[in-house]
PDB file of C-alpha atoms in Angstrom:
ATOM      1  CA  MET X   1       9.544  -9.356  -6.096  1.00  0.00           C
ATOM      2  CA  VAL X   2      11.372  -6.883  -3.896  1.00  0.00           C
ATOM      3  CA  LYS X   3      14.578  -7.289  -5.910  1.00  0.00           C
ATOM      4  CA  GLU X   4      12.696  -6.688  -9.154  1.00  0.00           C
ATOM      5  CA  SER X   5      11.010  -3.617  -7.703  1.00  0.00           C
ATOM      6  CA  ARG X   6      14.293  -2.156  -6.518  1.00  0.00           C
ATOM      7  CA  ARG X   7      15.599  -2.252 -10.104  1.00  0.00           C
ATOM      8  CA  GLU X   8      12.571  -0.269 -11.302  1.00  0.00           C
ATOM      9  CA  THR X   9      12.623   2.523  -8.726  1.00  0.00           C
ATOM     10  CA  SER X  10      15.006   5.141  -7.449  1.00  0.00           C
ATOM     11  CA  SER X  11      13.983   4.469  -3.842  1.00  0.00           C
ATOM     12  CA  SER X  12      16.863   3.623  -1.561  1.00  0.00           C
ATOM     13  CA  ILE X  13      14.858   2.344   1.397  1.00  0.00           C
ATOM     14  CA  SER X  14      16.935   0.061   3.599  1.00  0.00           C
ATOM     15  CA  ASP X  15      16.039  -3.579   4.140  1.00  0.00           C
ATOM     16  CA  THR X  16      15.346  -2.800   7.800  1.00  0.00           C
ATOM     17  CA  LYS X  17      12.935   0.033   6.968  1.00  0.00           C
ATOM     18  CA  LEU X  18      11.269  -2.083   4.306  1.00  0.00           C
ATOM     19  CA  ALA X  19      10.769  -4.968   6.741  1.00  0.00           C
ATOM     20  CA  LYS X  20       9.226  -2.523   9.230  1.00  0.00           C
ATOM     21  CA  ARG X  21       6.828  -1.196   6.558  1.00  0.00           C
ATOM     22  CA  PHE X  22       5.829  -4.753   5.584  1.00  0.00           C
ATOM     23  CA  ALA X  23       5.155  -5.557   9.242  1.00  0.00           C
ATOM     24  CA  GLU X  24       2.941  -2.463   9.536  1.00  0.00           C
ATOM     25  CA  VAL X  25       0.951  -3.485   6.454  1.00  0.00           C
ATOM     26  CA  ARG X  26       0.538  -7.010   7.853  1.00  0.00           C
ATOM     27  CA  ARG X  27      -0.683  -5.542  11.143  1.00  0.00           C
ATOM     28  CA  ASP X  28      -2.974  -2.841   9.679  1.00  0.00           C
ATOM     29  CA  GLY X  29      -3.967  -4.470   6.385  1.00  0.00           C
ATOM     30  CA  PHE X  30      -3.127  -1.331   4.406  1.00  0.00           C
ATOM     31  CA  SER X  31      -0.629   1.505   4.060  1.00  0.00           C
ATOM     32  CA  ILE X  32      -1.056   5.271   3.873  1.00  0.00           C
ATOM     33  CA  SER X  33       2.130   7.101   2.955  1.00  0.00           C
ATOM     34  CA  GLU X  34       3.565   9.999   1.019  1.00  0.00           C
ATOM     35  CA  SER X  35       4.311   9.009  -2.552  1.00  0.00           C
ATOM     36  CA  ASN X  36       7.932   8.113  -3.182  1.00  0.00           C
ATOM     37  CA  ASP X  37       7.617   9.440  -6.715  1.00  0.00           C
ATOM     38  CA  VAL X  38       5.238  12.414  -6.834  1.00  0.00           C
ATOM     39  CA  LEU X  39       5.133  15.475  -4.573  1.00  0.00           C
ATOM     40  CA  GLY X  40       1.735  16.308  -3.129  1.00  0.00           C
ATOM     41  CA  VAL X  41       0.409  12.767  -3.461  1.00  0.00           C
ATOM     42  CA  VAL X  42      -0.459  10.343  -0.679  1.00  0.00           C
ATOM     43  CA  ASP X  43      -0.656   6.685  -1.674  1.00  0.00           C
ATOM     44  CA  VAL X  44      -3.279   4.510  -0.012  1.00  0.00           C
ATOM     45  CA  CYS X  45      -2.627   0.852  -0.777  1.00  0.00           C
ATOM     46  CA  ALA X  46      -3.718  -2.615   0.281  1.00  0.00           C
ATOM     47  CA  PRO X  47      -2.760  -6.139  -0.768  1.00  0.00           C
ATOM     48  CA  ILE X  48      -4.822  -8.810  -2.439  1.00  0.00           C
ATOM     49  CA  LEU X  49      -4.048 -12.005  -0.531  1.00  0.00           C
ATOM     50  CA  ASP X  50      -4.163 -15.694  -1.374  1.00  0.00           C
ATOM     51  CA  ARG X  51      -5.475 -18.387   0.985  1.00  0.00           C
ATOM     52  CA  GLN X  52      -2.131 -18.533   2.802  1.00  0.00           C
ATOM     53  CA  GLU X  53      -2.320 -14.770   3.435  1.00  0.00           C
ATOM     54  CA  ARG X  54       0.487 -14.064   0.932  1.00  0.00           C
ATOM     55  CA  ALA X  55       0.254 -10.947  -1.212  1.00  0.00           C
ATOM     56  CA  MET X  56      -0.538 -11.750  -4.839  1.00  0.00           C
ATOM     57  CA  ALA X  57      -1.046  -8.149  -5.935  1.00  0.00           C
ATOM     58  CA  ALA X  58      -1.834  -4.748  -4.513  1.00  0.00           C
ATOM     59  CA  ILE X  59      -4.073  -1.834  -5.357  1.00  0.00           C
ATOM     60  CA  VAL X  60      -2.758   1.696  -4.900  1.00  0.00           C
ATOM     61  CA  ILE X  61      -4.997   4.754  -4.843  1.00  0.00           C
ATOM     62  CA  PRO X  62      -3.037   7.992  -5.300  1.00  0.00           C
ATOM     63  CA  CYS X  63      -4.719  10.866  -3.433  1.00  0.00           C
ATOM     64  CA  LEU X  64      -3.895  14.456  -4.324  1.00  0.00           C
ATOM     65  CA  LYS X  65      -3.415  16.887  -1.461  1.00  0.00           C
ATOM     66  CA  ARG X  66      -5.729  19.867  -1.938  1.00  0.00           C
ATOM     67  CA  HIS X  67      -5.858  23.276  -0.258  1.00  0.00           C
ATOM     68  CA  GLY X  68      -8.816  23.723   2.075  1.00  0.00           C
ATOM     69  CA  ILE X  69      -9.866  20.069   1.857  1.00  0.00           C
ATOM     70  CA  THR X  70      -9.728  17.744   4.829  1.00  0.00           C
ATOM     71  CA  GLU X  71      -8.073  14.551   3.716  1.00  0.00           C
ATOM     72  CA  ARG X  72     -10.038  11.404   4.410  1.00  0.00           C
ATOM     73  CA  TYR X  73      -7.333   8.833   3.875  1.00  0.00           C
ATOM     74  CA  ALA X  74      -8.761   6.539   6.555  1.00  0.00           C
ATOM     75  CA  ASP X  75     -12.091   6.432   4.687  1.00  0.00           C
ATOM     76  CA  VAL X  76     -10.303   5.677   1.414  1.00  0.00           C
ATOM     77  CA  ALA X  77      -8.274   2.961   3.149  1.00  0.00           C
ATOM     78  CA  ALA X  78     -11.398   1.362   4.656  1.00  0.00           C
ATOM     79  CA  ALA X  79     -13.146   1.191   1.265  1.00  0.00           C
ATOM     80  CA  LEU X  80      -9.987  -0.097  -0.422  1.00  0.00           C
ATOM     81  CA  LEU X  81      -9.439  -2.745   2.244  1.00  0.00           C
ATOM     82  CA  ALA X  82     -13.021  -3.977   1.823  1.00  0.00           C
ATOM     83  CA  ALA X  83     -12.559  -4.180  -1.956  1.00  0.00           C
ATOM     84  CA  CYS X  84      -9.251  -6.052  -1.622  1.00  0.00           C
ATOM     85  CA  ARG X  85     -10.813  -8.508   0.818  1.00  0.00           C
ATOM     86  CA  ASP X  86     -13.686  -9.119  -1.618  1.00  0.00           C
ATOM     87  CA  ILE X  87     -11.246  -9.704  -4.481  1.00  0.00           C
ATOM     88  CA  SER X  88      -9.143 -12.008  -2.305  1.00  0.00           C
ATOM     89  CA  ALA X  89     -12.224 -14.032  -1.376  1.00  0.00           C
ATOM     90  CA  GLU X  90     -13.287 -14.356  -5.024  1.00  0.00           C
ATOM     91  CA  LEU X  91      -9.826 -15.543  -6.053  1.00  0.00           C
ATOM     92  CA  GLY X  92      -9.878 -18.168  -3.333  1.00  0.00           C
TER      93      GLY X  92
END
């Protein structure tokens, strides 16, 4: 999946950095990061897992940065994580 994704993107993230990011997502259950593609966007994403805790899919919520608005990425991540856990449970 990683090899296929690399062909579709212009990102040049190293294998070491990618492994570190994957480890963070495994630890936290989600990721909040600046978009690799669009300026002014923060991506909040979480995996949908199978019974063996392997990622089957992921949901990404792009959040626009706005002047004078306090970003609530942690709140978005918490709601997304709950939804992904529900989906994972339904898929079995």
